[in-house]
Amino acid sequence: MAQKPSIPKGTRDFSPAEVAKRNYIFSTIKTNFEKFGFQPIETPSFENSETLMGKYGEEGDRLIFKILNSGDYLSKADAKLLENRDSIKLTSHISEKALRYDLTVPFARYVVQHQNEIEFPFKRYQIQPVWRADRPQKGRFREFYQCDADVVGSNSLWQEVELVQLYDSVFSQLGLGGVTIKINNRKILSGIAEVIGASDKLIDFTVALDKLDKIGEDGVKKEMLEKGISETAIEKVQPLFNFTGTINEKIEKLANLLANSEEGMKGVNELQFICDNVTTLGLQTAFLDLDVTLARGLNYYTGAIFEVAAPKGVAMGSIGGGGRYDDLTGIFDAKNKMSGVGISFGLDRIALVMEEVGLFPEAVLATSKALFLNFGDKEALYAMKAIGKLRQKGIKVELYPDKSKIDKQFKHADRRGIPFAVIVGESEIEREEFGLKNLATGEQQKVDFATLVTLLQ
């Protein structure tokens, strides 16, 4: 019995219309990346496991797809680990490679490996798929594209200012106005952990805090207690759960809270610089907001943290995020710690949001402009000569391949959304003409080739 075809959970097939919409987003993002001076690179879909493991925190490591070694992958495995079914320790024996979890760590590896060929500061963009063994749900997939822009080799906070502008430029051009670019700083989170006496629990503290919008205040407090953070410490961070006001008012509150933390005040000053300059320069359609609960549980952020929320009224997780990582390259070269900062666009979620709001232009879905009907080989040859000339002029046209009933050919054009049909019979060949029918209005006319070009352009 034939097996019913299926695809793995968390993956998708894309129809021609869906691919056209995704390519529209890709093109818009790519155009803006290049407008801001970023250059493209590509890295392999899989990396050595040691490149990826330990870079995303405990939760991230669990979500990395491991690739089994080729051949008899159990032959080199430790017999005791096999007997004890110790899958965690066994993994390193049977899997030496893994699918990339994001584009940032592979980028850090690329920079260190090619540092003698790169001109710094290096502004790169990368648009490629990544994989995560996550639980699939709306807007969350196991295979999805990331669109990253990073600058490495510069400590300047002007890079953060430009990245906020880049977000604003892309979403404005896509017509997705009203997104909120949330910003925070890991130094502020470190300072808060310091002043409440929980510096040794920084990662646990930030990971829990980052889930505030998902599990609520009570859920966050419960997780913090489970991670060993005291009730006294949690009481001290109570103001963070209802942190309101303008950006300047929030920064002032943070300055008071972190007055005794040198690290925390560095974060406050960095935020002040970025927010002041973004405000002075202005944004087209996006909003900038300071979200002190924004933590992003990745270990490598050390300065500014970004996350983009869809416009109000659209139920969707973040559609972008990033931050500064002052020592990311140090994980591959301890002597050469280069500062970097980058952002990512969540293409799949952006597409879902644009679909929900109805933002895709009709032109994005345009298929062939005209279908030449097939009346036989003689007529098809005449049509193909015209088709070749039209294609040279950049006009998308095609010939129906089979000599079928004309009604069937018209229906094919209609189902494909092709606006015109070109009719070529014996009389058209004799007069060197073409019958052009508008399939929306039913209007039909006889035209010469020059007029055909004008009407189809």
PDB file of C-alpha atoms in Angstrom, residues 7 15 36 80 114 120 133 137 140 158 172 194 204 213 222 281 304 330 339 365 383 404 433 438 444:
ATOM      1  CA  ILE A   7       6.050  16.666   5.620  1.00  0.00           C
ATOM      2  CA  SER A  15       2.586  27.676  -3.432  1.00  0.00           C
ATOM      3  CA  PHE A  36      22.433  51.014   4.469  1.00  0.00           C
ATOM      4  CA  LYS A  80      28.824   2.243  28.783  1.00  0.00           C
ATOM      5  CA  HIS A 114      38.315  35.033   7.356  1.00  0.00           C
ATOM      6  CA  PHE A 120      36.655  46.258   9.319  1.00  0.00           C
ATOM      7  CA  ALA A 133      13.620  21.695  17.285  1.00  0.00           C
ATOM      8  CA  GLN A 137       2.578  26.748  16.791  1.00  0.00           C
ATOM      9  CA  ARG A 140       6.688  29.381  15.128  1.00  0.00           C
ATOM     10  CA  TRP A 158      25.761  55.080  16.146  1.00  0.00           C
ATOM     11  CA  SER A 172       7.645  51.439   6.414  1.00  0.00           C
ATOM     12  CA  GLU A 194      23.535  43.108  41.177  1.00  0.00           C
ATOM     13  CA  ASP A 204      18.007  32.504  35.234  1.00  0.00           C
ATOM     14  CA  ASP A 213       4.388  38.738  28.153  1.00  0.00           C
ATOM     15  CA  LYS A 222       7.204  31.314  40.176  1.00  0.00           C
ATOM     16  CA  LEU A 281      16.529  62.050  13.875  1.00  0.00           C
ATOM     17  CA  ALA A 304      21.659  46.927  23.587  1.00  0.00           C
ATOM     18  CA  GLY A 330      36.001  35.629  21.498  1.00  0.00           C
ATOM     19  CA  SER A 339      32.561  44.007  19.172  1.00  0.00           C
ATOM     20  CA  LEU A 365       1.019  38.073  -7.374  1.00  0.00           C
ATOM     21  CA  ALA A 383       3.034  32.496 -31.636  1.00  0.00           C
ATOM     22  CA  SER A 404      -6.801  21.356 -26.456  1.00  0.00           C
ATOM     23  CA  GLU A 433      -1.955  40.187 -36.638  1.00  0.00           C
ATOM     24  CA  ASN A 438      -9.109  41.033 -22.112  1.00  0.00           C
ATOM     25  CA  GLN A 444     -11.377  41.575 -28.008  1.00  0.00           C
TER      26      GLN A 444
END
